[in-house]
PDB file of C-alpha atoms in Angstrom:
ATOM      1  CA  UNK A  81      -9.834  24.284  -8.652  1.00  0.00           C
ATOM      2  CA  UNK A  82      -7.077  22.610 -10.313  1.00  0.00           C
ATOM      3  CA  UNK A  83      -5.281  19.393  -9.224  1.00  0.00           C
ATOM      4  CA  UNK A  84      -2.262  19.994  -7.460  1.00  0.00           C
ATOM      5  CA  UNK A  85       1.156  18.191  -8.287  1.00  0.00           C
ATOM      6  CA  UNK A  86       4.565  17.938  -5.937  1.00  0.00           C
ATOM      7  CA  UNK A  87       7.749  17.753  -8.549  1.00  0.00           C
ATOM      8  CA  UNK A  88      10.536  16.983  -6.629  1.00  0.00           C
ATOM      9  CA  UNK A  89      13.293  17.363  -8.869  1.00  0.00           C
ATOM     10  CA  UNK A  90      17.209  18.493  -8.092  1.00  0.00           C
ATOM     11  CA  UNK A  91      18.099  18.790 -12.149  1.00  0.00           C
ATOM     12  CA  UNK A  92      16.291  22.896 -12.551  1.00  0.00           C
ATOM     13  CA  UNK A  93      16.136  22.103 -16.549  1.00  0.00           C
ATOM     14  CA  UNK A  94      14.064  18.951 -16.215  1.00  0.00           C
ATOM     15  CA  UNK A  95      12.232  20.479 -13.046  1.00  0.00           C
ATOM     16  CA  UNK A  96      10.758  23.663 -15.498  1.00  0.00           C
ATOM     17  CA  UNK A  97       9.988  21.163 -18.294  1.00  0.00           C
ATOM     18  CA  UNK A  98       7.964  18.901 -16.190  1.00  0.00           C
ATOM     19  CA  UNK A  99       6.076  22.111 -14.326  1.00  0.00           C
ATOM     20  CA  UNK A 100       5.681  23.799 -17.460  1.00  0.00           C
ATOM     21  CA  UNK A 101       3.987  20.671 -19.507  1.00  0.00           C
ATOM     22  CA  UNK A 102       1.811  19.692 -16.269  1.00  0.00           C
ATOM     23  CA  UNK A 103       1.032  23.479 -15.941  1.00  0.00           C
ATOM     24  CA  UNK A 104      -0.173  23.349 -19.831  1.00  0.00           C
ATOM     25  CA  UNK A 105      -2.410  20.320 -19.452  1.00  0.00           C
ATOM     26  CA  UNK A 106      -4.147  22.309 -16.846  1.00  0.00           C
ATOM     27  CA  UNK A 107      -2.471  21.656 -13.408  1.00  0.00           C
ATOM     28  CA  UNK A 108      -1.154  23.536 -10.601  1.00  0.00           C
ATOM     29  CA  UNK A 109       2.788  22.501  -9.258  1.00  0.00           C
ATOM     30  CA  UNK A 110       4.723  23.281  -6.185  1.00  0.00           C
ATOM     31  CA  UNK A 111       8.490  22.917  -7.130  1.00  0.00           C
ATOM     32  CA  UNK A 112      11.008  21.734  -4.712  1.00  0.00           C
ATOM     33  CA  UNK A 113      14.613  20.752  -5.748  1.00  0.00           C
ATOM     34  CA  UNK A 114      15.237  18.316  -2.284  1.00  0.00           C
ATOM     35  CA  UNK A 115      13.360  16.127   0.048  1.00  0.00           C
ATOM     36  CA  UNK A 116      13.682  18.370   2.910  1.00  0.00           C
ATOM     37  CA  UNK A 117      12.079  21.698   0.828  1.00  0.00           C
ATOM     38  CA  UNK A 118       9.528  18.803   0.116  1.00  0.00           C
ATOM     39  CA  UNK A 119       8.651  18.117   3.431  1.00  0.00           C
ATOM     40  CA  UNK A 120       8.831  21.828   4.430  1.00  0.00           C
ATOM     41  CA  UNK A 121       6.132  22.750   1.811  1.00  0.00           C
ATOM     42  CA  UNK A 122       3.850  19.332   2.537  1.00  0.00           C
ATOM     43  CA  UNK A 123       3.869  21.262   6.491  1.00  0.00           C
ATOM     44  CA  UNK A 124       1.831  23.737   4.496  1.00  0.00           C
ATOM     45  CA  UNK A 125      -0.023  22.191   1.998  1.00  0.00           C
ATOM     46  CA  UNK A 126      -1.555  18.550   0.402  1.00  0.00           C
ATOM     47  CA  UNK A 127      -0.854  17.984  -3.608  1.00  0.00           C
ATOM     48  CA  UNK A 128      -2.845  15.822  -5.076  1.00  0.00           C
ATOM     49  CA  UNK A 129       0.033  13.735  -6.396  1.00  0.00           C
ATOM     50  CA  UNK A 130       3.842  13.644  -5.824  1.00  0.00           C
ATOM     51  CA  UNK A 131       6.044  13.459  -8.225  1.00  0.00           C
ATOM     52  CA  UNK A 132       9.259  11.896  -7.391  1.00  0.00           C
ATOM     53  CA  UNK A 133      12.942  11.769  -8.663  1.00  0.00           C
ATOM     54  CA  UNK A 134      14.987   9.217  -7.318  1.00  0.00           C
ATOM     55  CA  UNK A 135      18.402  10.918  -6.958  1.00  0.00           C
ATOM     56  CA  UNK A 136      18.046  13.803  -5.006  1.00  0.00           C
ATOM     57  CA  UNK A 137      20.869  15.739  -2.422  1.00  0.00           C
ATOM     58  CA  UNK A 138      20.385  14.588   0.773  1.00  0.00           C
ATOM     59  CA  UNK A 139      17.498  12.077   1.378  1.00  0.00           C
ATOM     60  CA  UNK A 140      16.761   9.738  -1.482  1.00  0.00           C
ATOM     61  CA  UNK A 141      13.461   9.436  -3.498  1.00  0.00           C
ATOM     62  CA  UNK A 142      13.325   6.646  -2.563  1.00  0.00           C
ATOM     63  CA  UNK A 143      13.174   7.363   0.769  1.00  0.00           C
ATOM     64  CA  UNK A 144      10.896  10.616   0.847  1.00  0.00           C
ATOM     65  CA  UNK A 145       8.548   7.721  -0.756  1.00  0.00           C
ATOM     66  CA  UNK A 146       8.872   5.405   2.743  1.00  0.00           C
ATOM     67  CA  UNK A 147       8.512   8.754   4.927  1.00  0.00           C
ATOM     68  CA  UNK A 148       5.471   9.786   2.947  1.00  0.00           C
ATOM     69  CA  UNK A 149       3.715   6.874   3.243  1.00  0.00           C
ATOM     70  CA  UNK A 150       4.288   6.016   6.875  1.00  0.00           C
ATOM     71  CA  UNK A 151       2.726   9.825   7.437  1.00  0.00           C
ATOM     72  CA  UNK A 152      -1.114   9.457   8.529  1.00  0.00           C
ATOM     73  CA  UNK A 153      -1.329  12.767   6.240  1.00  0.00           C
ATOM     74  CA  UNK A 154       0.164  11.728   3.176  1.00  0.00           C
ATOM     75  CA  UNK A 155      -0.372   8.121   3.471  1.00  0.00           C
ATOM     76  CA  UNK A 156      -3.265   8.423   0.774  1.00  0.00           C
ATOM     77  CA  UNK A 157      -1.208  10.683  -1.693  1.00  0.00           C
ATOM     78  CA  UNK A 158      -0.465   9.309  -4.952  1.00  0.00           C
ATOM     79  CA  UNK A 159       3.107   8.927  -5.856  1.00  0.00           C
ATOM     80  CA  UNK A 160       4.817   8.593  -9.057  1.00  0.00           C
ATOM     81  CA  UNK A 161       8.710   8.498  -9.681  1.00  0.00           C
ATOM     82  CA  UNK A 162      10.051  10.068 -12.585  1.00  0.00           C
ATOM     83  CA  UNK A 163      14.010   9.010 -12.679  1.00  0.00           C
ATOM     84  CA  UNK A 164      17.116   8.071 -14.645  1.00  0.00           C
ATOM     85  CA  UNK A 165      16.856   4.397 -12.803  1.00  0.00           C
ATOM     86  CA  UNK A 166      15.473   1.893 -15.188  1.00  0.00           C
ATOM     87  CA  UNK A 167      16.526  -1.520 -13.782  1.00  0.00           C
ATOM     88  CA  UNK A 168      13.515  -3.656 -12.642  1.00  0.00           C
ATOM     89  CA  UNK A 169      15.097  -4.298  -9.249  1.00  0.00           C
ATOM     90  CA  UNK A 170      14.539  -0.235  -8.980  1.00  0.00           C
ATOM     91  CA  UNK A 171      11.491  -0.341 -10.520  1.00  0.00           C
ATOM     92  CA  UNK A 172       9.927  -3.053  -7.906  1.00  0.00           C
ATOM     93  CA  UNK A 173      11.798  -1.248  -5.026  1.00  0.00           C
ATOM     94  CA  UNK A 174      10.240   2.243  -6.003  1.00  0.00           C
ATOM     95  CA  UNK A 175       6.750   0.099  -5.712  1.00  0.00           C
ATOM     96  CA  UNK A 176       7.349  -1.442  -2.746  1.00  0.00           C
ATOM     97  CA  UNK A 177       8.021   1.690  -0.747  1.00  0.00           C
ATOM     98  CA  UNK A 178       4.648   3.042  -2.087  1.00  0.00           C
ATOM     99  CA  UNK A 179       4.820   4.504  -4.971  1.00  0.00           C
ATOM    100  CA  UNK A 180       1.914   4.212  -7.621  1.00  0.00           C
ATOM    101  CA  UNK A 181       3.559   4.478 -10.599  1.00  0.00           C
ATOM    102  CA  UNK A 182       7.232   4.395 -12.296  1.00  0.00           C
ATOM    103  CA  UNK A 183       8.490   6.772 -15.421  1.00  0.00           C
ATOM    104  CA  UNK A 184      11.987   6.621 -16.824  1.00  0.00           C
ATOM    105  CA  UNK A 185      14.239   9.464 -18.006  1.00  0.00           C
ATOM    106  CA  UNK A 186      13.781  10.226 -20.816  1.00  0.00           C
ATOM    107  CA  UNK A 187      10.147  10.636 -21.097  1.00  0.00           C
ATOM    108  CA  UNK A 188       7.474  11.809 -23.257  1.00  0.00           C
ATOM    109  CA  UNK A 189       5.717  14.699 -21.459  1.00  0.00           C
ATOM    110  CA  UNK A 190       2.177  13.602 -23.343  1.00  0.00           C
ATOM    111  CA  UNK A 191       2.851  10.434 -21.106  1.00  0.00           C
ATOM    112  CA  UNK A 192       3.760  11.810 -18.273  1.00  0.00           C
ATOM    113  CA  UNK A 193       0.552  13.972 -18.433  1.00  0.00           C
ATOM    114  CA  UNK A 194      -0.988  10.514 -18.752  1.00  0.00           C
ATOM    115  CA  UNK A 195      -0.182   8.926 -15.841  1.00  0.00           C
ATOM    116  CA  UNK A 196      -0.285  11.755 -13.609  1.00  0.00           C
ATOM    117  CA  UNK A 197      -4.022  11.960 -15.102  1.00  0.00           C
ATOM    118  CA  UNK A 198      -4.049   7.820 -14.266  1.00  0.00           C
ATOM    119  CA  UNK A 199      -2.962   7.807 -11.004  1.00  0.00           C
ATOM    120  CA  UNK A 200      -6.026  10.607  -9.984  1.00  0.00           C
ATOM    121  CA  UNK A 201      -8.355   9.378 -11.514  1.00  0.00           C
ATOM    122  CA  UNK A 202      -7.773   6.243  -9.626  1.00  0.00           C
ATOM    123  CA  UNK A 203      -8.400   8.491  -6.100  1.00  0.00           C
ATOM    124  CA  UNK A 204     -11.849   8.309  -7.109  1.00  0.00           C
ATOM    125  CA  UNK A 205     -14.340   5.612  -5.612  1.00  0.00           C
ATOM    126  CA  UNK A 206     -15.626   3.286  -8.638  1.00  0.00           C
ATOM    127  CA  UNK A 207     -17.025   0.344  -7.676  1.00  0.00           C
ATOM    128  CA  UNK A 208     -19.920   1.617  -5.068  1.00  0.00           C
ATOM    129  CA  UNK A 209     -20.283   2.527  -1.487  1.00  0.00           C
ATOM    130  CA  UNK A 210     -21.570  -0.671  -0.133  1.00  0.00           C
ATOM    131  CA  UNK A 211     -19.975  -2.401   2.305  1.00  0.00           C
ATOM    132  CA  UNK A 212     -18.562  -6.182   1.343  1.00  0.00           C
ATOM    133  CA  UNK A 213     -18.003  -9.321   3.916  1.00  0.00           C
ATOM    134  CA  UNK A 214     -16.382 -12.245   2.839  1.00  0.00           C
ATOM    135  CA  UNK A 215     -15.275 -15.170   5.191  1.00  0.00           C
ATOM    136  CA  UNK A 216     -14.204 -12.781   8.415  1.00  0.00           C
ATOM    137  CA  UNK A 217     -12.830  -9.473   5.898  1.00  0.00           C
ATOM    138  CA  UNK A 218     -15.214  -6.923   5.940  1.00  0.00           C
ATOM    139  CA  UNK A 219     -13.968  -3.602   3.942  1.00  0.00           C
ATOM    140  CA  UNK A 220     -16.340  -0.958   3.841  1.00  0.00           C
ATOM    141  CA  UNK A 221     -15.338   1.929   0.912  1.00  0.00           C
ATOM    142  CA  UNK A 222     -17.500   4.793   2.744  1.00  0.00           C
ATOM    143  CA  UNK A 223     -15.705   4.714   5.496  1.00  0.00           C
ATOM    144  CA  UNK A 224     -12.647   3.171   3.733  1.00  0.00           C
ATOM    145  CA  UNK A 225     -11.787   0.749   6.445  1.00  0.00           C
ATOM    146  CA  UNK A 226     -10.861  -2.918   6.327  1.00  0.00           C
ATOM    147  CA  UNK A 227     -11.531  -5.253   8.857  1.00  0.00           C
ATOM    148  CA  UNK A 228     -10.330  -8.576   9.642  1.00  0.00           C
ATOM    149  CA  UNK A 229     -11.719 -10.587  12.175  1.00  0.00           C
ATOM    150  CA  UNK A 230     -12.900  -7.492  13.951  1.00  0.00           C
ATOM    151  CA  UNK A 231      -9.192  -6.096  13.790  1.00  0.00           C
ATOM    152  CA  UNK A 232      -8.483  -3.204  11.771  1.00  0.00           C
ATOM    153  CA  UNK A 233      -5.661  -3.355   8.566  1.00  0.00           C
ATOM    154  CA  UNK A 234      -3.464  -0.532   7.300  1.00  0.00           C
ATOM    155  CA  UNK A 235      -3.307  -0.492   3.289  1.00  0.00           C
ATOM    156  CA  UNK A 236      -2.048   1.368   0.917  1.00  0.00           C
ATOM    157  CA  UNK A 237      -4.617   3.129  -1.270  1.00  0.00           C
ATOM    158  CA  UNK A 238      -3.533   0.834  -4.544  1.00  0.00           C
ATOM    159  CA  UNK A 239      -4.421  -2.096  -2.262  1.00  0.00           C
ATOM    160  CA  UNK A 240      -7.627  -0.970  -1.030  1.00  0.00           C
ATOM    161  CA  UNK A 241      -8.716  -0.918  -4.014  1.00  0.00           C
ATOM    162  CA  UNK A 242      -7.514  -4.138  -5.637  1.00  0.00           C
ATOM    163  CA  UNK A 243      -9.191  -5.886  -2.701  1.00  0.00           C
ATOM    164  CA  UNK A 244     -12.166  -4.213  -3.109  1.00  0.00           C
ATOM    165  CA  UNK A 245     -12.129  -4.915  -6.883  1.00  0.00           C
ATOM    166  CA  UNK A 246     -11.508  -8.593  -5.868  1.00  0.00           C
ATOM    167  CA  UNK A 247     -14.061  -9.040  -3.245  1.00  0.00           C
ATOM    168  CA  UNK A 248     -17.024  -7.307  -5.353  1.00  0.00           C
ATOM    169  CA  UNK A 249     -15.944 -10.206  -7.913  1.00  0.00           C
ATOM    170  CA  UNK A 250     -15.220 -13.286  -5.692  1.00  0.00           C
ATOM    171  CA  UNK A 251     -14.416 -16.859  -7.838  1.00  0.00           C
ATOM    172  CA  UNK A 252     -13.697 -14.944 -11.470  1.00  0.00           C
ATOM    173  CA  UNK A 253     -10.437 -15.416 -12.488  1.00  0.00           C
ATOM    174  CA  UNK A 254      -8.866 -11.810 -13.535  1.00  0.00           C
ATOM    175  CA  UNK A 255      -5.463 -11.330 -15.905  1.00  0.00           C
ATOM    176  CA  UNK A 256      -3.222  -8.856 -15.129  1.00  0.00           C
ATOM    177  CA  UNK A 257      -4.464  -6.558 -18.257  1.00  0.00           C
ATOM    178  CA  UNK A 258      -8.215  -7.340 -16.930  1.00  0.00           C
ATOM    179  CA  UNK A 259      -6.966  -6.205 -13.092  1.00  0.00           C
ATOM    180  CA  UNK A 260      -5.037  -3.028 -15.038  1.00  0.00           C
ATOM    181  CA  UNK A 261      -8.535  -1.987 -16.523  1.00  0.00           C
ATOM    182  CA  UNK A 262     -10.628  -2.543 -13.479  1.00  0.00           C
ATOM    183  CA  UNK A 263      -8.565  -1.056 -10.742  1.00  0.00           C
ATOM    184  CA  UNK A 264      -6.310   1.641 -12.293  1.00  0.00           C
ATOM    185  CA  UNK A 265      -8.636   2.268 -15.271  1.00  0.00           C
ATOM    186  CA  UNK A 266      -8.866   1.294 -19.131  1.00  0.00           C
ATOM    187  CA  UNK A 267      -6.705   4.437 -19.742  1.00  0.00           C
ATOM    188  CA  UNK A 268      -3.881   3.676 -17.327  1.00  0.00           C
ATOM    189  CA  UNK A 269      -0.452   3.565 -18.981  1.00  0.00           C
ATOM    190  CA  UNK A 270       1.282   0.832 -16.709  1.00  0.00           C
ATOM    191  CA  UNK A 271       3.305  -2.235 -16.846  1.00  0.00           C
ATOM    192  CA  UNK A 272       1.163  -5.707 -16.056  1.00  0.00           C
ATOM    193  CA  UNK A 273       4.422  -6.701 -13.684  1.00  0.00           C
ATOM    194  CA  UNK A 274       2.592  -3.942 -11.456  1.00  0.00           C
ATOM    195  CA  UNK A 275      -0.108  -5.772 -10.950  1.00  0.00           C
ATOM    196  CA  UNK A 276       2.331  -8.290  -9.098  1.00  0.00           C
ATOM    197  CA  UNK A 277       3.832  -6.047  -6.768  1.00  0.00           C
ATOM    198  CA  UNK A 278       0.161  -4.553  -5.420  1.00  0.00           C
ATOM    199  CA  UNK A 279      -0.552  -8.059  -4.951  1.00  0.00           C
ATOM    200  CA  UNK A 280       2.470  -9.624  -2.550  1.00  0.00           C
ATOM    201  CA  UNK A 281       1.493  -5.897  -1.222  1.00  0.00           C
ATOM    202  CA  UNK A 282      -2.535  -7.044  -0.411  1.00  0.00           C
ATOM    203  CA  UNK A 283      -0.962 -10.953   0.799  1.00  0.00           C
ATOM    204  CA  UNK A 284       1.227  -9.330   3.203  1.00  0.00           C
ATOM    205  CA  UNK A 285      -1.043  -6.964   4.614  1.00  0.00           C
ATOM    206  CA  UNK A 286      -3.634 -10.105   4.603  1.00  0.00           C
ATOM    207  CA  UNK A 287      -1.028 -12.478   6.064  1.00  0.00           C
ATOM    208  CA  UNK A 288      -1.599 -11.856   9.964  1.00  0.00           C
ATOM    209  CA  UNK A 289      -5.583 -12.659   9.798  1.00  0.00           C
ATOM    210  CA  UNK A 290      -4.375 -15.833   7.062  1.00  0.00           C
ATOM    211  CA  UNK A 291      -7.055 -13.956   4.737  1.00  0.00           C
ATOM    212  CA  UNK A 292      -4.192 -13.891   2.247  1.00  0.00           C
ATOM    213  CA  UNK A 293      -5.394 -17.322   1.094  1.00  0.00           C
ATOM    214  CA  UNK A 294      -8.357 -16.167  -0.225  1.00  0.00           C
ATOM    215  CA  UNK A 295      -6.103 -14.806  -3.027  1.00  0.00           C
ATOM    216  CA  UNK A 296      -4.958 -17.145  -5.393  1.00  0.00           C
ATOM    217  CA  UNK A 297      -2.864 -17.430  -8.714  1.00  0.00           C
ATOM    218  CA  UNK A 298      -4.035 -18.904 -11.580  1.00  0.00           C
ATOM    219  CA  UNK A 299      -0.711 -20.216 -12.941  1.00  0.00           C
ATOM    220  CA  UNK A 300      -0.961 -18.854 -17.005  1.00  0.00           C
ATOM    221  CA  UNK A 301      -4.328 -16.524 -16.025  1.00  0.00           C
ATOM    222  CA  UNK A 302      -4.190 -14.207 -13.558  1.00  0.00           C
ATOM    223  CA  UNK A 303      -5.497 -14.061  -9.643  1.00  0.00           C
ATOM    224  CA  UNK A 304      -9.167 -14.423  -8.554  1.00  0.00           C
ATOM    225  CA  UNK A 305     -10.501 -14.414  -4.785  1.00  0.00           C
ATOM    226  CA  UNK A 306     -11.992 -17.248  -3.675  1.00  0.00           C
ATOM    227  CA  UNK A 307     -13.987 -17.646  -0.346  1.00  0.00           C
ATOM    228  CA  UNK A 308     -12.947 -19.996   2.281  1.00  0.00           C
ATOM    229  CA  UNK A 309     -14.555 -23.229   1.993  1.00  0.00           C
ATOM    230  CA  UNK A 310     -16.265 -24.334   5.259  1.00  0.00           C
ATOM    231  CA  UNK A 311     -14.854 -27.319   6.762  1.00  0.00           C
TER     232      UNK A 311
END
């Protein structure tokens, strides 16, 4: 059965050129031209990835983003924005709501295929089903849970898997490209600057337990988890 993709797109001309080209590479797309006809096909079905635009009647992109990820049912969903806004401040505040990936206008439909191919094949587990425990933050990919000090922690799918990535490699120093090709996959088409934003992402979500230590910068390297040291 094919992977499904949600284009939510008000522009019809750019809406049957991205359906047709994702259709072509082997895909199957549900079309809506608002953020309410999204939401009133999600009631009925789960794509495999949403596809966002930014500027849409009514509720924003932007927003739909927010609403999807604060939904127990599409919290997991992959979502990439494809949109006319290229300023970074746009860029980091399509990220921050959720989103997994950023495309401008105008694109390359090979790329587009790319990433939309990226951001699946990131759904799938890749670094093993054991569980890992490191100083009080025990995150178990099985049952895709992470615990800290016995309390339970709400992240994002990106950040699951950057911690996990990080605490199956504690005290190795990892550069953004490195973090790129071990968490998104050697074949990912994204900006390093991404890397950034999943991080403050993992430190906030860390913050409440103070497990967000654990994560450092390497000023000129990259980021590497380090246990606590015992005092």
């Amino acid at each position: 059965m094919p992977a499904s993709v949600l284009i939510v797109e008000d522009e019809p001309a750019i809406l049957e050129l991205v359906a047709v080209n994702l259709e072509h590479a082997g895909y199957a797309t549900l079309r809506a031209p608002s953020a309410e006809e999204a939401v009133r096909l999600l009631r009925d079905t789960l794509p495999d990835v949403a596809l966002l635009d930014w500027m849409l009647p009514g509720q924003s992109g932007l927003a739909l983003a927010r609403r999807l990820r604060s939904d127990s049912r599409t919290r997991e969903m992959p979502i990439v924005f494809l949109t006319a806004r290229a300023d970074e401040h746009d860029k980091i505040s399509a990220l921050d709501s959720g989103a997994d990936d950023y495309l401008t206008k105008p694109f390359s439909p090979r790329e587009l295929v790319a990433r939309i191919r990226a951001v699946l094949r990131r759904r799938a587990p890749h670094l093993g089903e054991a569980p890992v425990e490191i100083g009080g933050l025990a995150l178990d990919p099985g049952a895709h849970t992470v615990l800290a000090k016995g309390r339970a922690l709400e992240l994002g799918p990106t950040e699951f898997r950057l911690l996990h990535f990080l605490m199956t490699h504690p005290n190795r120093v990892y550069s953004r490209s490195q973090l790129l090709d071990g968490v998104w996959g050697d074949n990912a088409v994204i900006e390093e600057r991404t890397v950034d934003v999943h991080i403050r992402r993992l430190r906030q979500a860390l913050a409440p337990s103070d497990h967000d230590s654990l994560i450092e910068t390497v000023r000129g390297s990259g980021y590497v988890l380090r246990p606590a040291r015992s005092t």
